[in-house]
Amino acid sequence: MAIADIRTQFTADLASVCTDADQKALRDQYLGRKGGAVAGLMKALGAASPDQRPALGQQINELKQHIETTLDQRLASLSSARRPAGAVDVTLPGRVPAIGRLHPLTQLRSRIEAVFARQGYEILDGPETEDDWHNFEALNMPPEHPARDMQDTLYLSGPWDRPARPVGAVRGGGPSGPRVSGADVPHPATLLRTHTSSMQIRYMESHEPPVRVIAPGRVYRRDNLDLTHTPMFQQVEGLVVGEGVTMADLKGTIIGFLRELFVPDIPVVFRPSFFPYTEPSADVFIGCQRCKGAGCSMCKRTGFIEVLGCGMVHPAVFEAVGYDATHVTGFAFGVGIERLALLMHGVEDIRLFYENDLRFLEQFPL
Ligand code: DAH
């Protein structure tokens, strides 16, 4: 290559020198004793005719010097541009923060709330620590009632300490008893609420009909952890009370709710059941979404899966809160949020929702 071409090529190569290592590589490429461009020229010099040699030699020396000084300058400018130890390199890209998201159960709870809020329901919040009255007695489950065994209760202070109720001190007190406010009634047994049905009582004690509410929240039971049980889980309670509220309203509400939550053509079946606070009562089943009704392990080969309990509010409940059961009727329902989430997402182990494993939680984008 001609001397002038090498010089041009060097200038071009210099433009891409950004680091000390680049600079060293370029130095080797041009000034290296073995294989360097200048060394190549020196070799060629030997073959030149004696009269050309001095002029050619001078040109090669000039080129060598040019390359040396230019590379030295670049090296100096690289080191002066180097940031001092400990300085922050503001040109580095920032760390992208991991964006959080709502927990899948919170997402589902919000969806349920939205469905009912749109229909004019009020959304209630209430205490997770309850007394015996709101969790059991006012819901037509007096002490020793066998239905209390349907839910294994976590007591904070024992019902065994409970003194006898003063005569006539029941709020509402029945048709003949004096009306006493719920707060005046001694209920020493405190417990972690076993269901959100307690919110039915709390709301009706402080509001006159008509009623149209849902109460989402945590509930507690003395259950061991397994695939389908956790000692704490979440429910949504619903309550509608007014003149002329019928079982048809209940069915329409529940069917509409489940269709909106799952798919519009989901089969919904009501089967007679028993709850002390509703009469008649029903368990509600939806068609298994995994096998489409054909029968699989998830629906225990029945094609249907139970999703909630409901019924027409028992007159004894109205009596306990001082409502006139001859004028108003109502319906109520209770649904487990985890259970719906398991079915909706085809998750088989409820514990996954509470283990905070990001690999699981990240599968539920908003
Ligand atoms: N409290 C019931 C449970 O925890 C669910 C339930 C059933 C609520 C029927 C209701 C109802 O309001 O009417 O399993």
mmCIF file of C-alpha atoms and ligand atoms in Angstrom:
data_model
loop_
_atom_site.group_PDB
_atom_site.id
_atom_site.type_symbol
_atom_site.label_atom_id
_atom_site.label_comp_id
_atom_site.label_asym_id
_atom_site.label_seq_id
_atom_site.Cartn_x
_atom_site.Cartn_y
_atom_site.Cartn_z
ATOM 1 C CA MET A 1 0.000 0.000 0.000
ATOM 2 C CA ALA A 2 1.284 3.463 -0.818
ATOM 3 C CA ILE A 3 2.459 5.665 2.058
ATOM 4 C CA ALA A 4 -0.281 8.221 1.410
ATOM 5 C CA ASP A 5 -2.964 5.496 1.476
ATOM 6 C CA ILE A 6 -1.693 4.155 4.770
ATOM 7 C CA ARG A 7 -1.868 7.624 6.256
ATOM 8 C CA THR A 8 -5.466 8.076 5.061
ATOM 9 C CA GLN A 9 -6.444 4.658 6.378
ATOM 10 C CA PHE A 10 -4.834 5.477 9.725
ATOM 11 C CA THR A 11 -6.828 8.697 10.034
ATOM 12 C CA ALA A 12 -10.028 6.782 9.319
ATOM 13 C CA ASP A 13 -9.173 4.034 11.850
ATOM 14 C CA LEU A 14 -8.340 6.605 14.499
ATOM 15 C CA ALA A 15 -11.895 7.914 14.444
ATOM 16 C CA SER A 16 -13.194 4.690 15.999
ATOM 17 C CA VAL A 17 -10.706 4.632 18.879
ATOM 18 C CA CYS A 18 -12.716 5.059 22.077
ATOM 19 C CA THR A 19 -10.806 3.126 24.712
ATOM 20 C CA ASP A 20 -7.244 2.495 25.787
ATOM 21 C CA ALA A 21 -7.534 -0.977 24.335
ATOM 22 C CA ASP A 22 -8.624 0.413 20.939
ATOM 23 C CA GLN A 23 -5.647 2.727 21.003
ATOM 24 C CA LYS A 24 -3.241 -0.109 21.778
ATOM 25 C CA ALA A 25 -4.694 -2.308 19.046
ATOM 26 C CA LEU A 26 -4.289 0.475 16.505
ATOM 27 C CA ARG A 27 -0.707 1.092 17.655
ATOM 28 C CA ASP A 28 0.081 -2.607 17.124
ATOM 29 C CA GLN A 29 -1.620 -2.550 13.752
ATOM 30 C CA TYR A 30 0.521 0.312 12.492
ATOM 31 C CA LEU A 31 3.701 0.339 14.585
ATOM 32 C CA GLY A 32 4.027 -3.322 15.616
ATOM 33 C CA ARG A 33 7.515 -4.711 14.971
ATOM 34 C CA LYS A 34 6.047 -7.778 13.384
ATOM 35 C CA GLY A 35 3.215 -7.290 10.935
ATOM 36 C CA GLY A 36 2.779 -3.548 11.579
ATOM 37 C CA ALA A 37 2.090 -1.380 8.530
ATOM 38 C CA VAL A 38 5.221 0.740 9.093
ATOM 39 C CA ALA A 39 7.381 -2.393 9.534
ATOM 40 C CA GLY A 40 6.000 -3.579 6.175
ATOM 41 C CA LEU A 41 7.071 -0.338 4.557
ATOM 42 C CA MET A 42 10.569 -0.680 6.053
ATOM 43 C CA LYS A 43 10.843 -4.130 4.535
ATOM 44 C CA ALA A 44 9.837 -2.757 1.154
ATOM 45 C CA LEU A 45 12.463 -0.030 1.546
ATOM 46 C CA GLY A 46 15.184 -2.654 1.317
ATOM 47 C CA ALA A 47 13.968 -3.599 -2.145
ATOM 48 C CA ALA A 48 13.917 0.003 -3.391
ATOM 49 C CA SER A 49 16.645 1.245 -5.713
ATOM 50 C CA PRO A 50 19.528 3.041 -3.926
ATOM 51 C CA ASP A 51 18.657 6.457 -5.400
ATOM 52 C CA GLN A 52 15.038 6.279 -4.220
ATOM 53 C CA ARG A 53 15.878 4.938 -0.794
ATOM 54 C CA PRO A 54 16.760 8.233 1.061
ATOM 55 C CA ALA A 55 13.572 10.069 -0.001
ATOM 56 C CA LEU A 56 11.387 7.026 0.640
ATOM 57 C CA GLY A 57 13.045 6.455 3.999
ATOM 58 C CA GLN A 58 12.317 10.029 4.993
ATOM 59 C CA GLN A 59 8.635 9.687 4.044
ATOM 60 C CA ILE A 60 8.325 6.479 6.054
ATOM 61 C CA ASN A 61 9.924 8.158 9.068
ATOM 62 C CA GLU A 62 7.558 11.079 8.784
ATOM 63 C CA LEU A 63 4.579 8.701 8.644
ATOM 64 C CA LYS A 64 5.870 6.764 11.652
ATOM 65 C CA GLN A 65 6.276 9.961 13.615
ATOM 66 C CA HIS A 66 2.847 11.194 12.606
ATOM 67 C CA ILE A 67 1.270 7.931 13.764
ATOM 68 C CA GLU A 68 3.207 7.955 17.040
ATOM 69 C CA THR A 69 2.339 11.514 18.012
ATOM 70 C CA THR A 70 -1.279 11.152 16.973
ATOM 71 C CA LEU A 71 -1.675 7.965 19.017
ATOM 72 C CA ASP A 72 0.050 9.586 22.013
ATOM 73 C CA GLN A 73 -2.337 12.521 21.808
ATOM 74 C CA ARG A 74 -5.328 10.204 21.632
ATOM 75 C CA LEU A 75 -4.067 8.260 24.628
ATOM 76 C CA ALA A 76 -3.706 11.496 26.583
ATOM 77 C CA SER A 77 -7.171 12.683 25.652
ATOM 78 C CA LEU A 78 -8.666 9.309 26.595
ATOM 79 C CA SER A 79 -7.133 9.403 30.055
ATOM 80 C CA SER A 80 -8.164 13.004 30.695
ATOM 81 C CA ALA A 81 -11.759 12.118 29.742
ATOM 82 C CA ARG A 82 -11.735 9.221 32.196
ATOM 83 C CA ARG A 83 -13.952 10.013 35.201
ATOM 84 C CA PRO A 84 -12.272 10.282 38.587
ATOM 85 C CA ALA A 85 -12.655 7.357 40.942
ATOM 86 C CA GLY A 86 -16.082 7.339 42.609
ATOM 87 C CA ALA A 87 -17.678 9.753 40.165
ATOM 88 C CA VAL A 88 -21.098 8.878 38.783
ATOM 89 C CA ASP A 89 -21.265 8.105 35.100
ATOM 90 C CA VAL A 90 -24.377 10.047 34.154
ATOM 91 C CA THR A 91 -24.385 8.520 30.691
ATOM 92 C CA LEU A 92 -25.154 5.028 32.013
ATOM 93 C CA PRO A 93 -28.747 3.921 31.371
ATOM 94 C CA GLY A 94 -30.908 3.999 34.513
ATOM 95 C CA ARG A 95 -32.226 0.887 36.219
ATOM 96 C CA VAL A 96 -35.780 0.198 35.156
ATOM 97 C CA PRO A 97 -37.858 -0.235 38.317
ATOM 98 C CA ALA A 98 -39.986 -3.382 38.469
ATOM 99 C CA ILE A 99 -43.586 -2.203 38.236
ATOM 100 C CA GLY A 100 -45.869 -3.724 40.838
ATOM 101 C CA ARG A 101 -49.385 -4.902 40.167
ATOM 102 C CA LEU A 102 -52.469 -5.750 42.158
ATOM 103 C CA HIS A 103 -52.620 -9.217 43.681
ATOM 104 C CA PRO A 104 -54.885 -11.537 41.634
ATOM 105 C CA LEU A 105 -57.332 -11.801 44.533
ATOM 106 C CA THR A 106 -57.478 -8.014 44.831
ATOM 107 C CA GLN A 107 -58.087 -7.781 41.110
ATOM 108 C CA LEU A 108 -60.973 -10.236 41.347
ATOM 109 C CA ARG A 109 -62.414 -8.484 44.385
ATOM 110 C CA SER A 110 -62.354 -5.182 42.485
ATOM 111 C CA ARG A 111 -64.128 -6.806 39.533
ATOM 112 C CA ILE A 112 -66.848 -8.171 41.805
ATOM 113 C CA GLU A 113 -67.241 -4.789 43.485
ATOM 114 C CA ALA A 114 -67.523 -3.112 40.076
ATOM 115 C CA VAL A 115 -70.290 -5.487 38.950
ATOM 116 C CA PHE A 116 -72.409 -4.653 41.993
ATOM 117 C CA ALA A 117 -71.490 -0.978 42.262
ATOM 118 C CA ARG A 118 -72.836 -0.543 38.754
ATOM 119 C CA GLN A 119 -76.161 -1.892 39.957
ATOM 120 C CA GLY A 120 -76.311 0.628 42.781
ATOM 121 C CA TYR A 121 -75.033 -1.554 45.622
ATOM 122 C CA GLU A 122 -73.211 0.101 48.502
ATOM 123 C CA ILE A 123 -69.853 -1.496 49.351
ATOM 124 C CA LEU A 124 -69.288 -2.085 53.064
ATOM 125 C CA ASP A 125 -66.221 -2.580 55.171
ATOM 126 C CA GLY A 126 -66.470 -4.053 58.649
ATOM 127 C CA PRO A 127 -64.570 -5.541 61.581
ATOM 128 C CA GLU A 128 -62.805 -8.883 61.285
ATOM 129 C CA THR A 129 -62.996 -9.256 65.048
ATOM 130 C CA GLU A 130 -66.615 -9.954 65.800
ATOM 131 C CA ASP A 131 -68.867 -10.783 68.696
ATOM 132 C CA ASP A 132 -71.056 -13.806 69.006
ATOM 133 C CA TRP A 133 -74.188 -11.790 68.336
ATOM 134 C CA HIS A 134 -73.239 -10.536 64.892
ATOM 135 C CA ASN A 135 -71.472 -13.687 63.738
ATOM 136 C CA PHE A 136 -73.972 -16.229 65.052
ATOM 137 C CA GLU A 137 -76.855 -15.330 67.273
ATOM 138 C CA ALA A 138 -78.550 -12.612 65.248
ATOM 139 C CA LEU A 139 -78.150 -14.866 62.225
ATOM 140 C CA ASN A 140 -80.539 -17.327 63.841
ATOM 141 C CA MET A 141 -77.795 -19.443 65.384
ATOM 142 C CA PRO A 142 -78.363 -19.351 69.161
ATOM 143 C CA PRO A 143 -75.771 -20.942 71.482
ATOM 144 C CA GLU A 144 -75.606 -24.697 71.053
ATOM 145 C CA HIS A 145 -77.184 -24.417 67.606
ATOM 146 C CA PRO A 146 -75.698 -27.287 65.576
ATOM 147 C CA ALA A 147 -75.187 -25.012 62.558
ATOM 148 C CA ARG A 148 -72.352 -23.307 64.452
ATOM 149 C CA ASP A 149 -70.347 -26.445 63.771
ATOM 150 C CA MET A 150 -70.574 -25.809 60.023
ATOM 151 C CA GLN A 151 -67.704 -23.384 60.525
ATOM 152 C CA ASP A 152 -64.829 -24.067 62.913
ATOM 153 C CA THR A 153 -64.472 -20.840 64.849
ATOM 154 C CA LEU A 154 -61.333 -19.135 66.139
ATOM 155 C CA TYR A 155 -62.413 -17.634 69.459
ATOM 156 C CA LEU A 156 -60.552 -14.750 71.066
ATOM 157 C CA SER A 157 -62.481 -14.936 74.318
ATOM 158 C CA GLY A 158 -64.546 -17.993 74.954
ATOM 159 C CA PRO A 159 -68.297 -18.263 74.565
ATOM 160 C CA TRP A 160 -68.067 -20.456 77.674
ATOM 161 C CA ASP A 161 -67.472 -17.228 79.691
ATOM 162 C CA ARG A 162 -70.642 -15.746 78.328
ATOM 163 C CA PRO A 163 -73.067 -14.580 81.072
ATOM 164 C CA ALA A 164 -76.775 -15.184 80.609
ATOM 165 C CA ARG A 165 -78.435 -12.518 78.509
ATOM 166 C CA PRO A 166 -80.617 -10.154 80.597
ATOM 167 C CA VAL A 167 -84.288 -10.814 79.964
ATOM 168 C CA GLY A 168 -85.641 -8.816 77.038
ATOM 169 C CA ALA A 169 -82.273 -7.399 76.134
ATOM 170 C CA VAL A 170 -82.344 -8.679 72.584
ATOM 171 C CA ARG A 171 -82.343 -5.884 70.075
ATOM 172 C CA GLY A 172 -85.749 -6.004 68.507
ATOM 173 C CA GLY A 173 -86.643 -8.317 71.360
ATOM 174 C CA GLY A 174 -89.242 -10.141 69.327
ATOM 175 C CA PRO A 175 -92.712 -8.757 68.838
ATOM 176 C CA SER A 176 -93.269 -8.247 72.578
ATOM 177 C CA GLY A 177 -89.787 -7.527 73.917
ATOM 178 C CA PRO A 178 -88.426 -4.032 74.531
ATOM 179 C CA ARG A 179 -86.115 -2.585 71.873
ATOM 180 C CA VAL A 180 -82.582 -2.332 73.179
ATOM 181 C CA SER A 181 -79.722 -1.084 71.050
ATOM 182 C CA GLY A 182 -77.226 -3.724 69.972
ATOM 183 C CA ALA A 183 -74.468 -1.907 71.843
ATOM 184 C CA ASP A 184 -76.221 -2.380 75.183
ATOM 185 C CA VAL A 185 -76.299 -6.127 74.888
ATOM 186 C CA PRO A 186 -73.440 -7.910 76.632
ATOM 187 C CA HIS A 187 -71.664 -10.276 74.255
ATOM 188 C CA PRO A 188 -68.367 -11.214 75.821
ATOM 189 C CA ALA A 189 -67.534 -13.892 73.277
ATOM 190 C CA THR A 190 -65.260 -12.345 70.710
ATOM 191 C CA LEU A 191 -64.030 -14.251 67.721
ATOM 192 C CA LEU A 192 -62.563 -13.859 64.283
ATOM 193 C CA ARG A 193 -65.560 -13.690 61.998
ATOM 194 C CA THR A 194 -66.184 -16.981 60.244
ATOM 195 C CA HIS A 195 -68.129 -15.336 57.431
ATOM 196 C CA THR A 196 -68.998 -11.897 56.135
ATOM 197 C CA SER A 197 -72.674 -12.605 56.922
ATOM 198 C CA SER A 198 -72.037 -10.715 60.166
ATOM 199 C CA MET A 199 -72.096 -7.557 58.048
ATOM 200 C CA GLN A 200 -75.757 -8.192 57.236
ATOM 201 C CA ILE A 201 -76.552 -7.690 60.913
ATOM 202 C CA ARG A 202 -74.248 -4.697 61.382
ATOM 203 C CA TYR A 203 -75.765 -2.905 58.418
ATOM 204 C CA MET A 204 -79.414 -3.620 59.216
ATOM 205 C CA GLU A 205 -78.937 -2.608 62.866
ATOM 206 C CA SER A 206 -77.940 0.860 61.748
ATOM 207 C CA HIS A 207 -79.975 1.368 58.560
ATOM 208 C CA GLU A 208 -83.640 1.180 57.682
ATOM 209 C CA PRO A 209 -84.738 -0.685 54.548
ATOM 210 C CA PRO A 210 -84.420 -0.641 51.582
ATOM 211 C CA VAL A 211 -80.991 -2.287 51.651
ATOM 212 C CA ARG A 212 -78.721 -3.083 48.754
ATOM 213 C CA VAL A 213 -75.185 -3.825 49.908
ATOM 214 C CA ILE A 214 -72.194 -6.057 49.421
ATOM 215 C CA ALA A 215 -69.553 -6.612 52.078
ATOM 216 C CA PRO A 216 -66.222 -8.004 50.891
ATOM 217 C CA GLY A 217 -63.589 -8.973 53.425
ATOM 218 C CA ARG A 218 -61.397 -11.472 55.192
ATOM 219 C CA VAL A 219 -62.844 -14.330 57.219
ATOM 220 C CA TYR A 220 -61.164 -16.905 59.456
ATOM 221 C CA ARG A 221 -61.705 -20.563 60.240
ATOM 222 C CA ARG A 222 -59.853 -23.212 62.180
ATOM 223 C CA ASP A 223 -58.805 -25.093 59.082
ATOM 224 C CA ASN A 224 -55.455 -26.627 58.253
ATOM 225 C CA LEU A 225 -53.694 -25.505 55.106
ATOM 226 C CA ASP A 226 -54.246 -27.798 52.162
ATOM 227 C CA LEU A 227 -55.044 -27.601 48.457
ATOM 228 C CA THR A 228 -58.449 -26.045 49.040
ATOM 229 C CA HIS A 229 -58.312 -24.582 52.572
ATOM 230 C CA THR A 230 -56.562 -21.688 54.264
ATOM 231 C CA PRO A 231 -57.318 -20.487 57.801
ATOM 232 C CA MET A 232 -57.925 -17.025 56.370
ATOM 233 C CA PHE A 233 -59.732 -16.372 53.124
ATOM 234 C CA GLN A 234 -62.020 -13.779 51.597
ATOM 235 C CA GLN A 235 -65.727 -13.624 50.968
ATOM 236 C CA VAL A 236 -68.222 -11.221 49.498
ATOM 237 C CA GLU A 237 -71.565 -11.040 51.236
ATOM 238 C CA GLY A 238 -74.590 -9.620 49.459
ATOM 239 C CA LEU A 239 -77.850 -8.396 50.977
ATOM 240 C CA VAL A 240 -80.937 -6.891 49.400
ATOM 241 C CA VAL A 241 -83.988 -5.999 51.479
ATOM 242 C CA GLY A 242 -87.132 -4.174 50.508
ATOM 243 C CA GLU A 243 -90.827 -4.538 49.850
ATOM 244 C CA GLY A 244 -91.612 -7.316 47.409
ATOM 245 C CA VAL A 245 -88.086 -8.702 46.988
ATOM 246 C CA THR A 246 -88.484 -12.287 45.739
ATOM 247 C CA MET A 247 -86.550 -15.438 44.996
ATOM 248 C CA ALA A 248 -86.748 -14.469 41.315
ATOM 249 C CA ASP A 249 -84.747 -11.317 42.140
ATOM 250 C CA LEU A 250 -82.197 -13.496 43.911
ATOM 251 C CA LYS A 251 -81.875 -15.852 40.950
ATOM 252 C CA GLY A 252 -81.622 -13.044 38.420
ATOM 253 C CA THR A 253 -78.966 -11.272 40.467
ATOM 254 C CA ILE A 254 -76.832 -14.373 40.987
ATOM 255 C CA ILE A 255 -77.111 -15.605 37.396
ATOM 256 C CA GLY A 256 -76.292 -12.132 36.036
ATOM 257 C CA PHE A 257 -73.309 -11.856 38.366
ATOM 258 C CA LEU A 258 -71.844 -15.248 37.433
ATOM 259 C CA ARG A 259 -72.361 -14.656 33.720
ATOM 260 C CA GLU A 260 -70.559 -11.361 33.927
ATOM 261 C CA LEU A 261 -67.706 -12.865 35.895
ATOM 262 C CA PHE A 262 -67.221 -16.005 33.801
ATOM 263 C CA VAL A 263 -68.858 -16.349 30.363
ATOM 264 C CA PRO A 264 -72.317 -15.220 29.235
ATOM 265 C CA ASP A 265 -73.553 -18.739 28.507
ATOM 266 C CA ILE A 266 -72.289 -20.386 31.694
ATOM 267 C CA PRO A 267 -74.758 -22.940 33.065
ATOM 268 C CA VAL A 268 -75.987 -21.952 36.563
ATOM 269 C CA VAL A 269 -77.925 -24.371 38.778
ATOM 270 C CA PHE A 270 -79.658 -23.710 42.115
ATOM 271 C CA ARG A 271 -79.958 -26.663 44.483
ATOM 272 C CA PRO A 272 -81.912 -26.574 47.777
ATOM 273 C CA SER A 273 -79.649 -26.258 50.796
ATOM 274 C CA PHE A 274 -79.717 -25.125 54.394
ATOM 275 C CA PHE A 275 -78.448 -22.020 56.147
ATOM 276 C CA PRO A 276 -80.024 -20.907 59.439
ATOM 277 C CA TYR A 277 -80.271 -17.298 58.251
ATOM 278 C CA THR A 278 -82.099 -17.951 54.995
ATOM 279 C CA GLU A 279 -85.272 -19.819 54.137
ATOM 280 C CA PRO A 280 -85.447 -21.186 51.539
ATOM 281 C CA SER A 281 -81.700 -21.592 50.989
ATOM 282 C CA ALA A 282 -79.771 -22.731 47.957
ATOM 283 C CA ASP A 283 -76.310 -23.764 46.882
ATOM 284 C CA VAL A 284 -75.371 -22.436 43.475
ATOM 285 C CA PHE A 285 -73.340 -24.441 40.964
ATOM 286 C CA ILE A 286 -71.768 -23.392 37.682
ATOM 287 C CA GLY A 287 -70.925 -25.660 34.762
ATOM 288 C CA CYS A 288 -67.299 -26.804 35.008
ATOM 289 C CA GLN A 289 -65.290 -24.586 32.700
ATOM 290 C CA ARG A 290 -62.447 -27.052 32.342
ATOM 291 C CA CYS A 291 -64.389 -30.051 30.959
ATOM 292 C CA LYS A 292 -67.409 -28.059 29.771
ATOM 293 C CA GLY A 293 -69.696 -30.359 31.732
ATOM 294 C CA ALA A 294 -68.244 -33.650 30.508
ATOM 295 C CA GLY A 295 -66.856 -34.493 33.957
ATOM 296 C CA CYS A 296 -63.252 -34.161 35.136
ATOM 297 C CA SER A 297 -61.184 -34.264 38.322
ATOM 298 C CA MET A 298 -61.876 -30.583 39.058
ATOM 299 C CA CYS A 299 -65.681 -31.060 39.186
ATOM 300 C CA LYS A 300 -65.396 -34.564 40.675
ATOM 301 C CA ARG A 301 -66.921 -35.943 37.459
ATOM 302 C CA THR A 302 -70.202 -34.111 38.042
ATOM 303 C CA GLY A 303 -69.780 -31.403 35.398
ATOM 304 C CA PHE A 304 -70.764 -28.804 38.013
ATOM 305 C CA ILE A 305 -68.895 -26.881 40.710
ATOM 306 C CA GLU A 306 -70.416 -25.244 43.785
ATOM 307 C CA VAL A 307 -69.608 -21.534 43.961
ATOM 308 C CA LEU A 308 -71.866 -19.862 46.495
ATOM 309 C CA GLY A 309 -74.619 -20.082 49.077
ATOM 310 C CA CYS A 310 -77.717 -17.936 49.123
ATOM 311 C CA GLY A 311 -81.352 -17.687 50.114
ATOM 312 C CA MET A 312 -84.263 -15.536 51.242
ATOM 313 C CA VAL A 313 -83.520 -13.757 54.529
ATOM 314 C CA HIS A 314 -85.059 -15.680 57.457
ATOM 315 C CA PRO A 315 -87.726 -13.730 59.399
ATOM 316 C CA ALA A 316 -85.793 -14.456 62.616
ATOM 317 C CA VAL A 317 -82.914 -12.373 61.223
ATOM 318 C CA PHE A 318 -85.245 -9.459 60.515
ATOM 319 C CA GLU A 319 -86.600 -9.794 64.001
ATOM 320 C CA ALA A 320 -83.115 -9.700 65.516
ATOM 321 C CA VAL A 321 -82.352 -6.384 63.838
ATOM 322 C CA GLY A 322 -85.776 -4.889 64.431
ATOM 323 C CA TYR A 323 -87.086 -5.015 60.851
ATOM 324 C CA ASP A 324 -90.761 -5.746 60.294
ATOM 325 C CA ALA A 325 -90.781 -9.120 58.556
ATOM 326 C CA THR A 326 -94.413 -8.683 57.592
ATOM 327 C CA HIS A 327 -93.491 -5.728 55.380
ATOM 328 C CA VAL A 328 -90.073 -6.472 53.955
ATOM 329 C CA THR A 329 -88.443 -9.468 52.380
ATOM 330 C CA GLY A 330 -84.884 -9.901 51.218
ATOM 331 C CA PHE A 331 -82.241 -12.138 49.795
ATOM 332 C CA ALA A 332 -78.643 -12.757 50.782
ATOM 333 C CA PHE A 333 -75.670 -14.558 49.361
ATOM 334 C CA GLY A 334 -72.086 -15.325 50.260
ATOM 335 C CA VAL A 335 -69.310 -16.173 47.847
ATOM 336 C CA GLY A 336 -65.665 -17.114 48.387
ATOM 337 C CA ILE A 337 -63.209 -15.010 46.392
ATOM 338 C CA GLU A 338 -60.378 -17.590 46.420
ATOM 339 C CA ARG A 339 -62.735 -20.276 45.203
ATOM 340 C CA LEU A 340 -63.806 -18.137 42.253
ATOM 341 C CA ALA A 341 -60.172 -17.298 41.500
ATOM 342 C CA LEU A 342 -59.168 -20.971 41.506
ATOM 343 C CA LEU A 343 -61.916 -21.799 39.040
ATOM 344 C CA MET A 344 -61.380 -18.763 36.886
ATOM 345 C CA HIS A 345 -57.637 -19.294 36.430
ATOM 346 C CA GLY A 346 -57.545 -23.096 36.614
ATOM 347 C CA VAL A 347 -55.262 -22.949 39.666
ATOM 348 C CA GLU A 348 -55.406 -26.127 41.754
ATOM 349 C CA ASP A 349 -53.655 -25.051 44.952
ATOM 350 C CA ILE A 350 -55.173 -22.197 46.995
ATOM 351 C CA ARG A 351 -51.894 -21.769 48.909
ATOM 352 C CA LEU A 352 -50.249 -20.297 45.815
ATOM 353 C CA PHE A 353 -52.312 -17.152 46.333
ATOM 354 C CA TYR A 354 -50.677 -16.553 49.705
ATOM 355 C CA GLU A 355 -47.059 -17.597 49.181
ATOM 356 C CA ASN A 356 -45.956 -14.369 47.470
ATOM 357 C CA ASP A 357 -43.976 -16.218 44.812
ATOM 358 C CA LEU A 358 -43.427 -13.632 42.087
ATOM 359 C CA ARG A 359 -43.230 -16.349 39.416
ATOM 360 C CA PHE A 360 -46.871 -17.095 40.214
ATOM 361 C CA LEU A 361 -48.086 -13.552 40.833
ATOM 362 C CA GLU A 362 -46.536 -12.170 37.659
ATOM 363 C CA GLN A 363 -48.861 -14.364 35.625
ATOM 364 C CA PHE A 364 -51.744 -12.046 36.501
ATOM 365 C CA PRO A 365 -51.111 -8.763 34.706
ATOM 366 C CA LEU A 366 -53.712 -6.070 35.142
HETATM 367 N N1 DAH B 1 -72.098 -17.579 55.240
HETATM 368 C C1 DAH B 1 -72.036 -18.674 54.290
HETATM 369 C C2 DAH B 1 -70.665 -19.307 54.335
HETATM 370 O O1 DAH B 1 -69.766 -18.737 54.880
HETATM 371 C C3 DAH B 1 -72.326 -18.213 52.912
HETATM 372 C C4 DAH B 1 -73.743 -17.731 52.770
HETATM 373 C C5 DAH B 1 -74.717 -18.619 52.501
HETATM 374 C C6 DAH B 1 -74.054 -16.403 52.934
HETATM 375 C C7 DAH B 1 -76.044 -18.225 52.375
HETATM 376 C C8 DAH B 1 -75.364 -15.976 52.811
HETATM 377 C C9 DAH B 1 -76.350 -16.907 52.527
HETATM 378 O O2 DAH B 1 -75.736 -14.719 52.934
HETATM 379 O O3 DAH B 1 -77.630 -16.497 52.395
HETATM 380 O O4 DAH B 1 -70.479 -20.383 53.830
#
